[in-house]
PDB file of C-alpha atoms in Angstrom:
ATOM      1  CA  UNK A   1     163.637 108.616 115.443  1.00 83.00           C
ATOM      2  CA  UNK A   2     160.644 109.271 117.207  1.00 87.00           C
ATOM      3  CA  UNK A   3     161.809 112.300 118.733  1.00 88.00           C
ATOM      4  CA  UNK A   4     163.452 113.814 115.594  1.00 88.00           C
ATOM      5  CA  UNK A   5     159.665 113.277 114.311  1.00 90.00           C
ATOM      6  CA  UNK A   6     157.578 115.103 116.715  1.00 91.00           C
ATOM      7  CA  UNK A   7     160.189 118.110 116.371  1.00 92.00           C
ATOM      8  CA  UNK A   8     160.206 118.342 112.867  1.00 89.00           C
ATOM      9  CA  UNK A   9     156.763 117.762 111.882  1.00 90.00           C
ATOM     10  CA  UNK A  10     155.917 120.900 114.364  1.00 92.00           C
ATOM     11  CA  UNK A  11     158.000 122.933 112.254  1.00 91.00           C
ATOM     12  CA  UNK A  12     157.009 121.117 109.193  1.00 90.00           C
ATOM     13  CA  UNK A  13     153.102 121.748 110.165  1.00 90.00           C
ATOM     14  CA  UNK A  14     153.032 126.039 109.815  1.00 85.00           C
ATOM     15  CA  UNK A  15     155.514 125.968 106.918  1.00 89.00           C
ATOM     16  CA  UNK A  16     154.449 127.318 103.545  1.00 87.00           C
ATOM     17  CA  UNK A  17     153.635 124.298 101.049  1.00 86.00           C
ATOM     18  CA  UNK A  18     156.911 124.540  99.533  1.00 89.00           C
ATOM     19  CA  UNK A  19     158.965 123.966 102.223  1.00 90.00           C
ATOM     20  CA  UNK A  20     160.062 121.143 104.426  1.00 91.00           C
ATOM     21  CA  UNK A  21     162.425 120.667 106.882  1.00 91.00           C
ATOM     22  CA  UNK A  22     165.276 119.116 107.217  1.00 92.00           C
ATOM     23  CA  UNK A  23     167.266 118.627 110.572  1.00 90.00           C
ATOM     24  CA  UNK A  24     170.635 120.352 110.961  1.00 88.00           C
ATOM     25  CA  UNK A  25     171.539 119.853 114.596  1.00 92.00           C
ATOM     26  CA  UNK A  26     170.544 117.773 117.130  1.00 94.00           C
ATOM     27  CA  UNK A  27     170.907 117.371 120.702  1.00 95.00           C
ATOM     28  CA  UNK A  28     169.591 114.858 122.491  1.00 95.00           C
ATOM     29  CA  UNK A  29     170.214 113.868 126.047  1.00 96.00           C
ATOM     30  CA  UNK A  30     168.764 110.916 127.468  1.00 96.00           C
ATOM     31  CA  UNK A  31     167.655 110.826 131.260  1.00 97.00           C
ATOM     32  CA  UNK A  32     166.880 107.408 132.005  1.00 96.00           C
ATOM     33  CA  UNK A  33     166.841 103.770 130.541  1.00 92.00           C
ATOM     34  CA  UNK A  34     163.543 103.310 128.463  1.00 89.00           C
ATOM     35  CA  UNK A  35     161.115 100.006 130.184  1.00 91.00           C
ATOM     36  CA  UNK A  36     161.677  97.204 128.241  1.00 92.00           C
ATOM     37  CA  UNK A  37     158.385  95.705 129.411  1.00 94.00           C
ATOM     38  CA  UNK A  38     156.389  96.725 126.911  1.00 93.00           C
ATOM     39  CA  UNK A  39     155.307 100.083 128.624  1.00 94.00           C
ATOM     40  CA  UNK A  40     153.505 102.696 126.753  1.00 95.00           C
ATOM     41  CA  UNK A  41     155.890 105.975 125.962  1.00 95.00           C
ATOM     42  CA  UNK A  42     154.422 109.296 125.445  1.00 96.00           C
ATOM     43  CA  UNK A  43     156.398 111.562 122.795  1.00 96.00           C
ATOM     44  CA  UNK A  44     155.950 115.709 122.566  1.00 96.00           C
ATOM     45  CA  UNK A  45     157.364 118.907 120.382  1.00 95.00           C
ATOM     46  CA  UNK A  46     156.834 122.119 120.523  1.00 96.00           C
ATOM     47  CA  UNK A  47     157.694 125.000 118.639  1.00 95.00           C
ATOM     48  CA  UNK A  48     160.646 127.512 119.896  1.00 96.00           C
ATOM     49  CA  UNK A  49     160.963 129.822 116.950  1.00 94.00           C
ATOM     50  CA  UNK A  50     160.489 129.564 113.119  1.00 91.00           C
ATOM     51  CA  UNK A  51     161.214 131.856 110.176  1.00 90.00           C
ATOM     52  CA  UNK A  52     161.158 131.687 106.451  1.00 86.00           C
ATOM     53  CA  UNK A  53     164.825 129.821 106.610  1.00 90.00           C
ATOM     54  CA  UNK A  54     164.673 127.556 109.628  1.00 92.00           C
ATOM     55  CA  UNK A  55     163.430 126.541 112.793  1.00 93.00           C
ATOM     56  CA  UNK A  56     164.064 125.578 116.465  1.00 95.00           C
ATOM     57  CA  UNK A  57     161.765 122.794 118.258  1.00 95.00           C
ATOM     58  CA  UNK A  58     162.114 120.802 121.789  1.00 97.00           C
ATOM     59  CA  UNK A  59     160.570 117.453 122.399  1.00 96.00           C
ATOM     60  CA  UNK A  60     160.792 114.780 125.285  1.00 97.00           C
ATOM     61  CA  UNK A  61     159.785 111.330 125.819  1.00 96.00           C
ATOM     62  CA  UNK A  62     158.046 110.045 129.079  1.00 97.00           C
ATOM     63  CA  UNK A  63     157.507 106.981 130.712  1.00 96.00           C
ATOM     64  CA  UNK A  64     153.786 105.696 131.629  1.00 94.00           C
ATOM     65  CA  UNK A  65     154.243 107.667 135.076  1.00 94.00           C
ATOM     66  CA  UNK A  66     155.233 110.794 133.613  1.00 95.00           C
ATOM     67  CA  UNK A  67     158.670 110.666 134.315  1.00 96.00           C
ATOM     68  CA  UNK A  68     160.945 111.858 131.692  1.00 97.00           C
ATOM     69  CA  UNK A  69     163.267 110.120 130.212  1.00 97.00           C
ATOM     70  CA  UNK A  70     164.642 111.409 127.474  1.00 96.00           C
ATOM     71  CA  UNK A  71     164.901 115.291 125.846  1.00 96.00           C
ATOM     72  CA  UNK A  72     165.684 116.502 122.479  1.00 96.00           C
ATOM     73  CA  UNK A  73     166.147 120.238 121.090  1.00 96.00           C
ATOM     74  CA  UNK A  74     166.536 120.446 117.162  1.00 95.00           C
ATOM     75  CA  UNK A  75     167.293 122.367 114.614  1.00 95.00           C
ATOM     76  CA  UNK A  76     165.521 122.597 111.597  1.00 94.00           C
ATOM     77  CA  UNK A  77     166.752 124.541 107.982  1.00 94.00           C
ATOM     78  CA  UNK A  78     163.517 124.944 105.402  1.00 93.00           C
ATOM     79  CA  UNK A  79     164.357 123.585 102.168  1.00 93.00           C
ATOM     80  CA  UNK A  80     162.104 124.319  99.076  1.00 92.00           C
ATOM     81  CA  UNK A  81     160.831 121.088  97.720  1.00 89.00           C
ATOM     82  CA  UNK A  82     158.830 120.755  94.249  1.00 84.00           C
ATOM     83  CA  UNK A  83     156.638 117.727  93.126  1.00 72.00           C
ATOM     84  CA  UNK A  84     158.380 115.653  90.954  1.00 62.00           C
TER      85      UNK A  84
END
């Protein structure tokens, strides 16, 4: 979950105000077992590409050394949204 969250809010955060996006493909691919000790994780996105339809983001997770454990590349289509 985390990791479809850092993605999409990147694309989410230079959309117009009408728009919000909603993931369409996901692939995630996970490097390494997470600690179970209680370890602090560290969670990034960043923007590929984004136009007035869609947009592509990659994000990773990393352990408290830095290694990474797990990556994530997303898809993202912009739907228009209005306030109900």
């Amino acid at each position: 979950v985390i990791l479809d969250d850092v993605t999409g809010y990147v694309v989410a955060a230079g959309s117009p105000p009408d728009r919000w996006p909603v993931s369409l493909g996901i692939r995630l691919d996970l490097l390494a077992d997470p600690p179970v000790d209680g370890s602090t994780l560290t969670a990034t996105g960043r923007l590929v590409a984004r136009d007035d339809a869609s947009g592509t983001t990659r994000g990773e997770v990393c352990g408290p050394d830095g290694n990474v454990l797990a990556l994530i590349t997303q898809r993202s289509h912009l739907l228009t949204v209005t306030e109900a």
